[in-house]
Short mmCIF file of C-alpha atoms and ligand atoms in Angstrom, two decimals:
data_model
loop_
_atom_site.label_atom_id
_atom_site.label_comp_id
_atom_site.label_asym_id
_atom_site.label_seq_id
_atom_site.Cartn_x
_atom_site.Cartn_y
_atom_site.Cartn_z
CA UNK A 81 10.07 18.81 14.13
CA UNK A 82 7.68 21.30 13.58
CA UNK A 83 4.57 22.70 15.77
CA UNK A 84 1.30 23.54 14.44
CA UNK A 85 0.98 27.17 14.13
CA UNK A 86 -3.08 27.24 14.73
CA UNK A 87 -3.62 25.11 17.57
CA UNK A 88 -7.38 23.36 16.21
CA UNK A 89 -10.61 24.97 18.00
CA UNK A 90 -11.46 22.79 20.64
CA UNK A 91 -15.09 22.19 18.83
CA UNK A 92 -12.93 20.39 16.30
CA UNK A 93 -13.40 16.68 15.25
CA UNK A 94 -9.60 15.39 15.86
CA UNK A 95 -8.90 11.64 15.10
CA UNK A 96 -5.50 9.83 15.69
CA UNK A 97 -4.94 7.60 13.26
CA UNK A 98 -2.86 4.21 14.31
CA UNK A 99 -1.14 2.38 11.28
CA UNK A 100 1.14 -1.25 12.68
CA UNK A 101 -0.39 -4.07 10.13
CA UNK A 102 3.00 -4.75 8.33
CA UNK A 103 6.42 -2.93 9.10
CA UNK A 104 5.81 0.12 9.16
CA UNK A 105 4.68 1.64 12.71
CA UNK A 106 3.05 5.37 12.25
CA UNK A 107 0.77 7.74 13.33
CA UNK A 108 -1.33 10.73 12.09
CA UNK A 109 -3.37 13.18 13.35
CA UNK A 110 -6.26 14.78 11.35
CA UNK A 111 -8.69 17.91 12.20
CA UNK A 112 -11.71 17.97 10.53
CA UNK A 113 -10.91 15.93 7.69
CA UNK A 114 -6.78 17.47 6.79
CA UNK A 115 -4.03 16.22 8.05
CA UNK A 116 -1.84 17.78 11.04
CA UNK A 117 0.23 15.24 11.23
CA UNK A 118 1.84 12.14 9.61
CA UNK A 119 5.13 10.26 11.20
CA UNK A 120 5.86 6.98 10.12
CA UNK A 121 8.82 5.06 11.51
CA UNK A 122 9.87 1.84 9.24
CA UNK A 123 12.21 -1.15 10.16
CA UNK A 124 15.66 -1.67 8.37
CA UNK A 125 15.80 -4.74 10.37
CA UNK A 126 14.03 -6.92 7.40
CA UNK A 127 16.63 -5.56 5.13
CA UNK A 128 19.16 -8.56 5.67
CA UNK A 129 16.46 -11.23 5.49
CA UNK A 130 14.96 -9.74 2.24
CA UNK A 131 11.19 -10.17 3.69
CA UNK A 132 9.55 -9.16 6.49
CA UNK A 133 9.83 -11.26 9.68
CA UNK A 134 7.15 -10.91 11.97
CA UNK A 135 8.37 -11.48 15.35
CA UNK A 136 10.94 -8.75 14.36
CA UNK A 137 8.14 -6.22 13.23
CA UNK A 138 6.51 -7.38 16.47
CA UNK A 139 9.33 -6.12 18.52
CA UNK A 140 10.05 -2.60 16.65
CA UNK A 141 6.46 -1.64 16.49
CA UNK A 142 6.48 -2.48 20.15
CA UNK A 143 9.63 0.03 20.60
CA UNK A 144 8.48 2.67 17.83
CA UNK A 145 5.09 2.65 18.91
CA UNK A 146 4.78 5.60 21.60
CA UNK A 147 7.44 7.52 20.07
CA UNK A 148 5.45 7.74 16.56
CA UNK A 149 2.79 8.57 18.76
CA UNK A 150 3.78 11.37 20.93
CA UNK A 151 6.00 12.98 17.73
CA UNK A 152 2.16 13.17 15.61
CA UNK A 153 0.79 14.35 18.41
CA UNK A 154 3.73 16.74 19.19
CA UNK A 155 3.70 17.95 15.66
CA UNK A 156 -0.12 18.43 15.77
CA UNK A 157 0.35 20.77 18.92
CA UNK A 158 -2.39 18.54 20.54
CA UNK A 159 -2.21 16.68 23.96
CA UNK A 160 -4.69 13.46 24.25
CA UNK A 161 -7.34 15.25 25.87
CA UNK A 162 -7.75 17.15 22.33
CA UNK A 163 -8.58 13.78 20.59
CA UNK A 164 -12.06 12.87 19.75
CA UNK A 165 -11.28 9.26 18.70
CA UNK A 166 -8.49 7.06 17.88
CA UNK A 167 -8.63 4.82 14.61
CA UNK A 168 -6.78 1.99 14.02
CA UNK A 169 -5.76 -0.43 11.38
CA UNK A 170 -7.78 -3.65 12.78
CA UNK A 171 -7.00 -5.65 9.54
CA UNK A 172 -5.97 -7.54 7.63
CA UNK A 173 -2.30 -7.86 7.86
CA UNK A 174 0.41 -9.47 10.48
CA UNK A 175 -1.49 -10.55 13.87
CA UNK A 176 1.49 -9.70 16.30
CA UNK A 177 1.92 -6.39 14.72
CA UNK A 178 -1.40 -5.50 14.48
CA UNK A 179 -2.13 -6.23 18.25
CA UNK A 180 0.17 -3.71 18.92
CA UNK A 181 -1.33 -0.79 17.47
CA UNK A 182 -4.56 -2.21 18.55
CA UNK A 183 -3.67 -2.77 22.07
CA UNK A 184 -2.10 0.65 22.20
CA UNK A 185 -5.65 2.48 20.98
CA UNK A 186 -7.63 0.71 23.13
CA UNK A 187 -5.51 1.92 25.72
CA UNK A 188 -5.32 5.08 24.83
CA UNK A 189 -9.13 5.13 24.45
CA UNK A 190 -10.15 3.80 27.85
CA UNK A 191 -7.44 6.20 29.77
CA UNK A 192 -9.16 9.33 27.75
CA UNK A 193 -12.77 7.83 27.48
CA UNK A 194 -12.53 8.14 23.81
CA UNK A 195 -14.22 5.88 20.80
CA UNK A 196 -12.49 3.24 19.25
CA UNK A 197 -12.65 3.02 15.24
CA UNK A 198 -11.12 -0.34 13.96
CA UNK A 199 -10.36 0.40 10.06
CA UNK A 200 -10.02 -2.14 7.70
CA UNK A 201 -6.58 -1.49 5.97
CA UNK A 202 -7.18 -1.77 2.44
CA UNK A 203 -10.60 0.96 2.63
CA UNK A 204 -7.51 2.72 4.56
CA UNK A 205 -5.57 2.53 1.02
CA UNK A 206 -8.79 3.11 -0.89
CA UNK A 207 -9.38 6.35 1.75
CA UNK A 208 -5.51 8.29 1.04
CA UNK A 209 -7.19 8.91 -2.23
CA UNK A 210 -9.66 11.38 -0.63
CA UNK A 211 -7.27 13.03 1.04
CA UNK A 212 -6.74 16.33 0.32
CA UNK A 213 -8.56 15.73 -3.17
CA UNK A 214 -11.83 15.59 -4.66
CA UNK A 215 -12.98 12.30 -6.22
CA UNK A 216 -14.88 11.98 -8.85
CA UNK A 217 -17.47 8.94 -8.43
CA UNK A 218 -17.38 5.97 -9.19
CA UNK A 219 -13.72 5.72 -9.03
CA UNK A 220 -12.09 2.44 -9.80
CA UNK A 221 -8.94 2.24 -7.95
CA UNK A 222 -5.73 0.31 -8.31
CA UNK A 223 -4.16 -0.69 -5.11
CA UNK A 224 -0.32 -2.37 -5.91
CA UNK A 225 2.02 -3.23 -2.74
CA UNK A 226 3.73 -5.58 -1.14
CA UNK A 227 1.09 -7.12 0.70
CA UNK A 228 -1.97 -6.26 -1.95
CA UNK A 229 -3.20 -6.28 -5.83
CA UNK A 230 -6.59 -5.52 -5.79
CA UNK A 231 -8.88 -3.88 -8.30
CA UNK A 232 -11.36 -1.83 -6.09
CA UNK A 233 -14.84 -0.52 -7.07
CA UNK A 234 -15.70 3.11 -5.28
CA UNK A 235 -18.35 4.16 -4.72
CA UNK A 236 -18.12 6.23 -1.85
CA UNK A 237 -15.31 6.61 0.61
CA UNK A 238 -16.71 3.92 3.03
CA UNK A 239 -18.62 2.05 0.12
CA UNK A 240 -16.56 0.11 -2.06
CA UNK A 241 -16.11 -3.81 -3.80
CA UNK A 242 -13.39 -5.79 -4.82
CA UNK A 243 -13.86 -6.76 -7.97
CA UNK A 244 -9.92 -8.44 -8.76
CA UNK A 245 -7.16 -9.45 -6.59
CA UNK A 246 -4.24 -11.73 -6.67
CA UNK A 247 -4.23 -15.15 -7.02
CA UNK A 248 -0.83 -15.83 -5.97
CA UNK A 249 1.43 -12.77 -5.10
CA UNK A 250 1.26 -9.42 -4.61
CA UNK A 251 2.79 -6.73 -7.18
CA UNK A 252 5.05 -5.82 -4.89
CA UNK A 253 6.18 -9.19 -4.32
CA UNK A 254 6.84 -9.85 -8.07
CA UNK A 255 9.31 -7.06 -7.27
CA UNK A 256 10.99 -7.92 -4.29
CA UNK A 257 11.22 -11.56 -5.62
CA UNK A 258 13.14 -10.50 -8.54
CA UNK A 259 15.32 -8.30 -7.06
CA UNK A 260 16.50 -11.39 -4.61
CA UNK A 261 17.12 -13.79 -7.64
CA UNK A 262 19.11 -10.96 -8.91
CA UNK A 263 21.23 -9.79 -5.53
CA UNK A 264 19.83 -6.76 -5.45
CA UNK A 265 18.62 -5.56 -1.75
CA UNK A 266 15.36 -5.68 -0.27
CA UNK A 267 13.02 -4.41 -0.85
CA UNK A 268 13.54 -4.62 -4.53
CA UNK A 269 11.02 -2.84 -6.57
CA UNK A 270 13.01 0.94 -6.26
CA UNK A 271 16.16 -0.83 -7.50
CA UNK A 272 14.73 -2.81 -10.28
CA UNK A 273 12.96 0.46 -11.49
CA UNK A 274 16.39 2.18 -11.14
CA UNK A 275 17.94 -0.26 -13.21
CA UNK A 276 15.00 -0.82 -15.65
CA UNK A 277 15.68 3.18 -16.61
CA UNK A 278 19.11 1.91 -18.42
CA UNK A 279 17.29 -0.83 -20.37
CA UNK A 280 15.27 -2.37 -22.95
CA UNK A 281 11.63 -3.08 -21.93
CA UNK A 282 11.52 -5.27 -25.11
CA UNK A 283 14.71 -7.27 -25.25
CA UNK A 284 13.22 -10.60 -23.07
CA UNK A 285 9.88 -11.84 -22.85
CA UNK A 286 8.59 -13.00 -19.17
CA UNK A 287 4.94 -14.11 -19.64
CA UNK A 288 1.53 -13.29 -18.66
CA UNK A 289 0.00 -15.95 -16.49
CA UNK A 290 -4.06 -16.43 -17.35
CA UNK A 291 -6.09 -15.72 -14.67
CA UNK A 292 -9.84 -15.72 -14.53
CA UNK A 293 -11.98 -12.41 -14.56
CA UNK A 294 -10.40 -9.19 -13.26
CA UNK A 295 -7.93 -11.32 -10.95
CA UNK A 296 -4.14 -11.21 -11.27
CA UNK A 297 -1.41 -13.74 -10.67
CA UNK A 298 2.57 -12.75 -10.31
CA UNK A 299 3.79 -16.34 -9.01
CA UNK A 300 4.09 -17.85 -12.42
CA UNK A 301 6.38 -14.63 -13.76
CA UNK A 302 9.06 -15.05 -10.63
CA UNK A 303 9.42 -18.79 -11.35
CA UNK A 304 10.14 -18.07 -15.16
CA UNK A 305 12.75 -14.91 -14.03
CA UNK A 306 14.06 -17.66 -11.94
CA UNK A 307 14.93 -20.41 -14.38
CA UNK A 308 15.62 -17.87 -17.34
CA UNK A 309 18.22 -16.42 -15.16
CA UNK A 310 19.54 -20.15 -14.23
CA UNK A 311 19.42 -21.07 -17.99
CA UNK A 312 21.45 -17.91 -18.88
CA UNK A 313 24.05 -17.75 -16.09
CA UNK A 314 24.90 -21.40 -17.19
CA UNK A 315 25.56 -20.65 -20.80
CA UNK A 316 27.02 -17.27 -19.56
CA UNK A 317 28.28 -16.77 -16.03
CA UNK A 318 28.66 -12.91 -16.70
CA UNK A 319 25.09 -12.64 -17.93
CA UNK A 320 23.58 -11.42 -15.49
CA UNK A 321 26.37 -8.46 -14.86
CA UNK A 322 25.82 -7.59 -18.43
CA UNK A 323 21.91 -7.87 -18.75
CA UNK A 324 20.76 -6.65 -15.61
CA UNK A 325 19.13 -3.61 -17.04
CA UNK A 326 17.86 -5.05 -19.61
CA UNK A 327 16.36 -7.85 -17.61
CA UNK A 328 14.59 -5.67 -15.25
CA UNK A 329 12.98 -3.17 -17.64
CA UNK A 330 11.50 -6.49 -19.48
CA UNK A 331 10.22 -8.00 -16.40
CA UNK A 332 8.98 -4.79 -15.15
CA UNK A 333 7.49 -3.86 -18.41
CA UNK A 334 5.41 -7.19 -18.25
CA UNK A 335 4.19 -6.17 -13.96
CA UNK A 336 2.27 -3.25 -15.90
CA UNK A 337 1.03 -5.01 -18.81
CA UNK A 338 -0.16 -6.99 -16.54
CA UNK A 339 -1.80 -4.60 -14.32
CA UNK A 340 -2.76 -2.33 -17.22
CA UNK A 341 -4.92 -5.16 -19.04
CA UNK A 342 -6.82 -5.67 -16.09
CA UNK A 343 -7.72 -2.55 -15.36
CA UNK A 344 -8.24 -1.63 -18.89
CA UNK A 345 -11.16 -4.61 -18.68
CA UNK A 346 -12.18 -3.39 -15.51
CA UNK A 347 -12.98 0.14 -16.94
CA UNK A 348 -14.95 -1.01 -20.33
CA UNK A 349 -16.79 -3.14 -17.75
CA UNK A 350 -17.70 -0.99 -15.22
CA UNK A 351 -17.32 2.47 -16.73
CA UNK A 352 -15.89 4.52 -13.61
CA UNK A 353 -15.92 8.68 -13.34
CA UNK A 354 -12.23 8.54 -12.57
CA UNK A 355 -9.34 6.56 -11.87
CA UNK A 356 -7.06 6.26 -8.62
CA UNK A 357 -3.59 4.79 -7.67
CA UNK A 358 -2.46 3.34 -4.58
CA UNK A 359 -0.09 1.41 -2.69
CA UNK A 360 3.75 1.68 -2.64
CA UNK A 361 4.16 0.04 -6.02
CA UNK A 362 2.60 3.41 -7.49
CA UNK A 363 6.03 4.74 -7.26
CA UNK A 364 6.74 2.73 -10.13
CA UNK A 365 7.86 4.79 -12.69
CA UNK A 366 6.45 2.73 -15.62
CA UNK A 367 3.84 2.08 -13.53
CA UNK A 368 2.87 5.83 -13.52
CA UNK A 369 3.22 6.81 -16.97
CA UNK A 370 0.91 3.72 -18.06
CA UNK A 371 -1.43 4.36 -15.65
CA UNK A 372 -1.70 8.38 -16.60
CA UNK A 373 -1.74 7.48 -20.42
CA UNK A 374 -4.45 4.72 -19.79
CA UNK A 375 -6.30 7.46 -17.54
CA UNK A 376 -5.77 9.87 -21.34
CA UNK A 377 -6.75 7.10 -23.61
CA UNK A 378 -9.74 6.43 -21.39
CA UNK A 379 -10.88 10.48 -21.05
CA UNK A 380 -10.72 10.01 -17.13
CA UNK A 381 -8.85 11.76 -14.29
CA UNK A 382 -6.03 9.60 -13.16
CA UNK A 383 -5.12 10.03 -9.60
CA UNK A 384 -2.01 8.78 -7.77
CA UNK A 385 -1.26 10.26 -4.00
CA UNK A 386 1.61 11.62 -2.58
CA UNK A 387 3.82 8.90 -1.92
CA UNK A 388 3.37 9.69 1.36
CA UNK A 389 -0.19 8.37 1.10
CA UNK A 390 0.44 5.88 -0.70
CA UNK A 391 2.82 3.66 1.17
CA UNK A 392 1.78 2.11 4.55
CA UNK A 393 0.95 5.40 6.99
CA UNK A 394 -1.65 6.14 9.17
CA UNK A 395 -3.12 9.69 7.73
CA UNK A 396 -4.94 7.35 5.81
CA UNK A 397 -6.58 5.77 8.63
CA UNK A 398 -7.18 8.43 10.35
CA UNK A 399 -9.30 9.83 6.99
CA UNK A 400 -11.15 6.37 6.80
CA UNK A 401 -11.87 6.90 10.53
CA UNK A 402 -12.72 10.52 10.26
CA UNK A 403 -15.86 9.27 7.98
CA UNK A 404 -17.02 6.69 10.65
CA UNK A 405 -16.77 9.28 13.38
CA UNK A 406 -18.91 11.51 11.35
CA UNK A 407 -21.32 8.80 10.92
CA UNK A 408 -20.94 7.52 14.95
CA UNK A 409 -19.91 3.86 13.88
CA UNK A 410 -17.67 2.74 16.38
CA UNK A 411 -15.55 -0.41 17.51
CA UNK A 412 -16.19 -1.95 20.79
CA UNK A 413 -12.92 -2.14 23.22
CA UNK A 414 -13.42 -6.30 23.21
CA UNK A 415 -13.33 -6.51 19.28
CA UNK A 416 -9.78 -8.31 18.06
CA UNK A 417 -7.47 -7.72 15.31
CA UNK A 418 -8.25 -10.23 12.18
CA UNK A 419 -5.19 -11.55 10.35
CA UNK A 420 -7.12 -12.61 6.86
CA UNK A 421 -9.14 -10.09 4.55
CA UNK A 422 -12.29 -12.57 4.98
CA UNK A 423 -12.87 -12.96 8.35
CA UNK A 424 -15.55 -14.61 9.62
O1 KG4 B 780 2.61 -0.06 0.40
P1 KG4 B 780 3.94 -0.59 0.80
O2 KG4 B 780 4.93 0.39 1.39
O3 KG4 B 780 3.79 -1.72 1.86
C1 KG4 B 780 2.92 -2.78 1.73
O4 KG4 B 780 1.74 -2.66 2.20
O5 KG4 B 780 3.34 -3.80 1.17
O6 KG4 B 780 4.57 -1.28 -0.50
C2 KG4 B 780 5.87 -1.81 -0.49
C3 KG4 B 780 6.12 -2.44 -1.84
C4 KG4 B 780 7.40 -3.27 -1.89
O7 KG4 B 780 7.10 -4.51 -2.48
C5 KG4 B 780 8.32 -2.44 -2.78
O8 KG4 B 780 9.26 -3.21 -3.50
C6 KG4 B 780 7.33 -1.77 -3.69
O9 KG4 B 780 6.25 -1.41 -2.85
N1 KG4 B 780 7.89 -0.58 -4.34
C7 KG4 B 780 8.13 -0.50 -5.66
C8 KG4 B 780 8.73 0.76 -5.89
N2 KG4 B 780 8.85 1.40 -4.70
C9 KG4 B 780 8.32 0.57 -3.76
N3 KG4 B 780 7.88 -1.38 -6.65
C10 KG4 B 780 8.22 -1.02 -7.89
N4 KG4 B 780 8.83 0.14 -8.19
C11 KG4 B 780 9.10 1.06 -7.25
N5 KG4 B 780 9.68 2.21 -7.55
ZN1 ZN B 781 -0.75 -1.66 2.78
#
């Protein structure tokens, strides 16, 4: 663990950024706009279940909670009387986990007479783009992860429009799916990309499900891995053994056709100034190199975060909550967690 060697001034605007929506429970801190700080702590727990189960996150982000908190805060060389407000990820995501982190800033804002900031988490993902980077604007964004698979208009870092999203599942899940129907461990999407390295992207042919405008839909591709593989095994009990690779760098191949068409429709309709990445699924590797030639082909920048950023974390939130502190929009202490992107 290390200490920050310049302590900030104390005229500086410090937000602590809460992150607890899914399974991962973390913490950031952030000083005028750059980060100080980022700990995340995430739960093997889900590992033998293949999913996340959400009395379990409950629990560990219960446990992790103060721990990831004191260790940002530790790292930051701040105490909580250095904070100026504490940001949280409000929504949407899983309602036990997110009362945690939600309960925990509210605290920590009434015991320090601090503002509250409730974030909404996918601006959050939208927001780890601007960190530590200039955007060019408009930026249409990509956001692919477990949860989300959303095409996101930018047009500022607390302005933006979701212009396609799943129908079904997520990216992510279209990973983590297919790595169950195939043994491998959870979650899937690093191993399948492992494995998809050895193969032939061109040697099966999983389809494209039609979806209307700039939406996407990964239910129908699982369910034809799933009785492809049943077909096969059954002709071939050692298929699988012997076509793995190949089997995963097809199916992968067809996750970023997928994603590519869209967004390829989404920039000839919208014409952005640059192009951005997000989400843990941008550690795809095929992902990547389609989404930097599409970002060549097109003539715009194509931006992907550290991974860092781009998983669940809280630096994010912290940066989406830096803006609203700048601007004085707060969250009162009696607001809830919502569950469901469209909340009423
Ligand atoms: O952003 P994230 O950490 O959490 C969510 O908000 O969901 O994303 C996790 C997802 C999982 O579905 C995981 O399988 C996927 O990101 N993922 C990958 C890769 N690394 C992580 N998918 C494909 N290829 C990868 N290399
Ligand atoms: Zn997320």
């Amino acid at each position: 663990m290390t200490t920050s060697p310049n302590p900030p001034k104390p005229s500086a605007s410090i937000i602590l950024g809460i992150e607890s929506s899914c399974d991962d429970t973390a913490a950031a801190v952030l000083c005028d706009g750059k980060i100080l700080a980022n700990v995340a702590a995430s739960q093997s727990v889900h590992e033998q279940y293949g999913g996340v189960v959400p009395e379990l996150a409950s629990r560990a982000h219960q446990s992790n909670i103060i721990p990831v908190i004191d260790q940002a805060l530790k790292q930051a060389g701040i105490s909580h009387q250095d904070l100026s407000a504490v940001a949280v990820t409000q929504g949407p995501g899983l309602m036990g986990s997110l009362l945690v982190g939600n309960n925990v800033a509210k605290g920590l804002c009434i015991a320090n007479n601090l503002p509250l900031i409730g974030i909404n988490h996918l601006q959050a993902h939208v927001a780890a783009l601007f960190i530590d980077h200039e955007v060019a604007l408009p930026m249409l964004c990509l956001l692919v992860s477990g949860g989300h698979t959303q095409l996101i208009w930018v047009e500022a870092i607390d302005k933006m429009e979701i212009i396609g999203s799943t129908q079904d599942d997520a990216a992510g899940e279209a990973f983590d799916k297919a790595a169950k129907l195939m043994g491998l461990g959870y979650p899937g999407g690093p191993m399948v990309d492992r494995l998809a390295k050895e193969g032939d992207i061109k040697k099966y042919a999983f389809p494209d499900a039609q979806t209307e405008g700039l939406n996407f839909s990964f239910s129908g591709i699982k369910t034809s891995l799933l009785y492809f593989l049943r077909d096969q095994q059954k002709a071939n009990p050692q298929f699988l053994e012997q076509e793995i690779a190949h089997v995963c760098a097809s199916y992968q191949q067809q996750i970023v056709a997928s994603l590519m068409k869209r967004l390829k429709k989404a920039i000839s309709q919208r014409r952005p100034a640059s192009l951005g990445l997000s989400g843990g699924v941008s550690a795809n590797s095929a992902l990547r190199k389609a989404f930097q030639a599409m970002g060549a082909e097109q003539g715009l920048l194509a931006y992907i975060p550290d991974f860092a950023y781009c998983t669940d974390n809280a630096a994010m939130v912290a940066m989406a909550g830096y803006h609203r502190y700048m601007n004085g929009t707060f969250t009162a202490l009696d607001e809830t967690p919502f569950a469901r992107a469209h909340h009423g």
